[in-house]
Coordinates of C-alpha atoms in Angstrom, one line a residue:
M1 CA 0.0 0.0 0.0
E2 CA 1.4 3.4 -1.0
L3 CA 1.9 5.9 1.8
P4 CA 0.4 9.5 1.4
N5 CA 2.8 12.1 0.3
T6 CA 3.8 15.0 2.5
N7 CA 1.3 17.5 1.0
T8 CA -1.6 15.1 1.6
Q9 CA -0.5 14.7 5.2
I10 CA -0.4 18.4 5.8
F11 CA -3.8 19.0 4.3
T12 CA -5.3 16.2 6.3
L13 CA -3.8 17.6 9.5
F14 CA -5.2 21.1 8.7
I15 CA -8.7 19.7 8.1
F16 CA -8.5 17.8 11.4
L17 CA -7.4 20.9 13.4
L18 CA -10.0 23.1 11.7
F19 CA -12.8 20.8 12.8
Q20 CA -11.4 20.8 16.4
L21 CA -11.3 24.5 16.6
V22 CA -14.7 25.3 15.1
P23 CA -16.8 24.0 18.1
V24 CA -14.5 26.0 20.5
V25 CA -15.2 29.2 18.7
F26 CA -19.0 28.8 18.7
T27 CA -19.0 27.5 22.3
F28 CA -16.9 30.3 23.8
P29 CA -17.9 33.7 22.5
N30 CA -15.1 35.3 24.5
I31 CA -12.5 33.6 22.3
P32 CA -11.4 37.0 20.9
N33 CA -10.0 37.6 24.4
I34 CA -7.9 34.5 24.0
I35 CA -6.8 35.6 20.6
N36 CA -6.1 39.1 21.7
P37 CA -4.8 38.8 25.3
L38 CA -3.4 42.4 25.4
R39 CA -6.9 43.9 24.8
A40 CA -8.4 41.7 27.5
I41 CA -5.8 42.7 30.1
T42 CA -6.3 46.4 29.3
Q43 CA -10.1 46.0 29.9
M44 CA -9.5 44.3 33.2
Q45 CA -7.1 47.0 34.3
A46 CA -9.6 49.7 33.4
Q47 CA -12.3 48.1 35.5
Q48 CA -9.9 47.9 38.5
I49 CA -8.8 51.5 38.2
I50 CA -12.3 53.1 37.8
P51 CA -14.3 52.7 41.0
N52 CA -17.9 51.5 40.6
H53 CA -19.5 54.6 42.2
Y54 CA -18.0 56.7 39.4
L55 CA -19.7 54.5 36.8
Q56 CA -23.1 54.5 38.5
P57 CA -25.5 57.5 38.3
Q58 CA -25.7 59.4 41.6
S59 CA -29.0 60.1 43.2
Q60 CA -30.4 63.6 43.4
S61 CA -30.3 63.6 47.2
Q62 CA -26.5 63.9 47.0
F63 CA -26.8 67.2 45.3
R64 CA -29.1 68.9 47.7
P65 CA -28.1 72.5 48.6
P66 CA -27.0 73.1 52.2
A67 CA -29.9 73.9 54.6
Q68 CA -30.4 77.6 55.3
P69 CA -30.5 78.7 59.0
Q70 CA -34.0 79.4 60.1
P71 CA -34.7 82.9 61.2
Q72 CA -35.1 83.3 64.9
P73 CA -38.5 84.7 66.2
P74 CA -38.1 88.2 67.8
E75 CA -37.9 88.3 71.5
T76 CA -41.0 89.1 73.5
E77 CA -40.9 92.1 75.8
Q78 CA -40.7 89.8 78.8
Q79 CA -37.6 88.1 77.3
Q80 CA -36.1 91.5 76.5
F81 CA -36.4 92.6 80.1
L82 CA -35.1 89.3 81.5
N83 CA -32.2 88.9 79.1
A84 CA -31.0 92.6 79.5
H85 CA -30.9 92.2 83.3
N86 CA -29.3 88.8 83.2
K87 CA -26.5 89.9 80.9
V88 CA -25.5 92.5 83.5
R89 CA -25.7 90.0 86.3
A90 CA -23.6 87.4 84.4
H91 CA -21.0 90.1 83.7
V92 CA -20.4 90.5 87.5
G93 CA -20.7 86.8 88.3
L94 CA -24.2 86.8 89.8
T95 CA -27.0 84.2 89.4
P96 CA -29.7 85.2 86.8
F97 CA -33.1 86.6 87.7
V98 CA -36.2 84.5 87.1
W99 CA -39.4 86.1 85.9
D100 CA -42.2 86.4 88.4
D101 CA -45.8 87.1 87.2
T102 CA -46.8 88.6 90.6
L103 CA -44.1 91.2 90.3
A104 CA -45.0 91.8 86.6
S105 CA -48.7 92.3 87.5
F106 CA -47.7 94.8 90.3
A107 CA -45.6 96.7 87.8
L108 CA -48.3 96.8 85.2
S109 CA -50.9 98.0 87.7
W110 CA -48.8 100.9 88.7
A111 CA -47.7 101.7 85.1
N112 CA -51.3 101.8 84.0
R113 CA -51.9 104.5 86.6
R114 CA -49.2 106.6 85.0
I115 CA -50.7 106.4 81.5
P116 CA -52.6 109.8 81.8
D117 CA -49.5 111.8 83.0
C118 CA -46.4 109.6 82.7
R119 CA -45.0 111.2 85.9
M120 CA -41.9 109.7 87.4
I121 CA -43.5 108.6 90.7
H122 CA -42.5 105.5 92.6
S123 CA -45.2 103.1 93.9
F124 CA -43.4 102.7 97.3
G125 CA -44.6 99.1 97.3
P126 CA -43.0 96.1 99.0
Y127 CA -40.5 95.4 96.3
G128 CA -37.3 96.9 94.9
E129 CA -38.2 99.3 92.0
N130 CA -36.7 101.0 89.0
I131 CA -38.7 103.4 86.8
F132 CA -38.1 105.0 83.5
W133 CA -39.7 107.7 81.3
G134 CA -39.0 108.5 77.7
G135 CA -40.5 111.4 75.8
R136 CA -41.1 109.4 72.7
D137 CA -42.7 105.9 72.2
H138 CA -39.7 104.2 70.5
W139 CA -38.0 103.4 73.8
T140 CA -37.7 99.6 74.4
A141 CA -37.2 97.4 77.5
E142 CA -33.5 97.0 76.6
D143 CA -33.1 100.8 76.3
A144 CA -34.4 101.3 79.8
V145 CA -32.2 98.6 81.3
R146 CA -29.2 100.0 79.4
L147 CA -29.7 103.5 80.8
W148 CA -30.1 102.1 84.4
V149 CA -26.9 100.1 84.0
K150 CA -24.9 103.1 82.8
E151 CA -25.0 104.3 86.4
H152 CA -22.3 101.9 87.2
R153 CA -19.9 104.7 86.3
F154 CA -21.1 106.6 89.3
Y155 CA -20.9 103.7 91.9
D156 CA -17.8 103.6 94.0
R157 CA -17.2 100.0 95.2
R158 CA -14.5 101.0 97.6
T159 CA -16.9 103.3 99.6
N160 CA -20.1 101.5 98.6
A161 CA -21.7 104.8 97.6
C162 CA -22.7 106.9 94.6
L163 CA -20.4 109.7 93.5
P164 CA -21.4 113.2 94.8
E165 CA -24.5 114.5 93.0
R166 CA -24.9 111.3 91.0
L167 CA -27.4 108.5 90.9
C168 CA -26.5 104.9 91.0
G169 CA -29.4 103.2 92.8
H170 CA -30.9 101.8 89.6
Y171 CA -27.6 99.9 88.9
T172 CA -27.1 98.7 92.4
Q173 CA -30.7 97.3 92.5
I174 CA -30.0 95.3 89.2
V175 CA -26.8 93.8 90.7
W176 CA -28.1 93.3 94.2
R177 CA -27.0 89.8 95.0
N178 CA -29.9 88.8 97.1
S179 CA -32.6 89.9 94.6
T180 CA -33.7 86.8 92.7
K181 CA -37.0 87.6 91.0
L182 CA -38.0 90.2 88.4
G183 CA -41.2 91.5 86.9
C184 CA -41.6 94.5 84.6
A185 CA -44.1 96.4 82.5
R186 CA -44.0 99.0 79.7
V187 CA -46.9 101.3 78.7
K188 CA -47.5 104.1 76.3
C189 CA -48.6 107.4 77.9
S190 CA -51.5 109.5 76.7
T191 CA -49.2 112.5 76.7
G192 CA -46.7 110.8 74.5
G193 CA -43.7 108.7 75.4
V194 CA -43.5 105.5 77.5
F195 CA -43.4 104.6 81.2
I196 CA -41.4 101.5 82.2
M197 CA -41.2 100.0 85.6
C198 CA -39.4 96.9 87.0
N199 CA -39.8 95.4 90.4
Y200 CA -37.3 93.1 92.3
D201 CA -37.8 90.6 95.1
P202 CA -36.3 90.5 97.7
P203 CA -35.7 94.3 97.4
G204 CA -32.3 95.7 97.3
N205 CA -30.6 99.1 98.1
I206 CA -30.7 98.4 101.8
M207 CA -28.9 101.2 103.7
D208 CA -25.2 100.5 104.5
R209 CA -25.3 97.1 102.7
N210 CA -23.0 96.2 99.8
P211 CA -25.0 95.0 96.8
F212 CA -22.4 92.3 96.0
A213 CA -22.2 91.0 99.6
P214 CA -24.0 87.7 100.3

């Protein structure tokens, strides 16, 4: 029997290999990655370098503008009286006043009596007392307390007395250590301006007593 020549052997081997590779190509669609390994490695490196959260769409909640601070409601007149007094007491290391409705009612009762004339007359009641009159109606609770506190310039702590021909009793009542309660009122007068009155309990400005002494 005559043996096939070399060309016949090569052709037969080619046909055999072709039929071996065809099923592989149709079975594995990623065969181009085997054929082109450089492209496959490049794609894998790109997937490792780029994090997933950059490839995914971000929700709208991540782009919300920062929350704006809410405006604070204006202080009530009671808060203005109390805060203005307590800022002064805190400055000299004293405990804050607490608001007392009984004192506030007493102050309002006397202030209402001053509406017709707005005269600077004290009630001479059982409490410590500061009064204020302003010729126009723009004066606020803070304005009155600020003017009372300015009297600190006329108080001599070394002698525990006001400077000659000066008033300082409004200030010493505000910083009287033993006074713990506060109640105030502000009214508009028929003649124009405002009348403001604050009462303190226990009362201060006791003769020969230092307002800062316990």
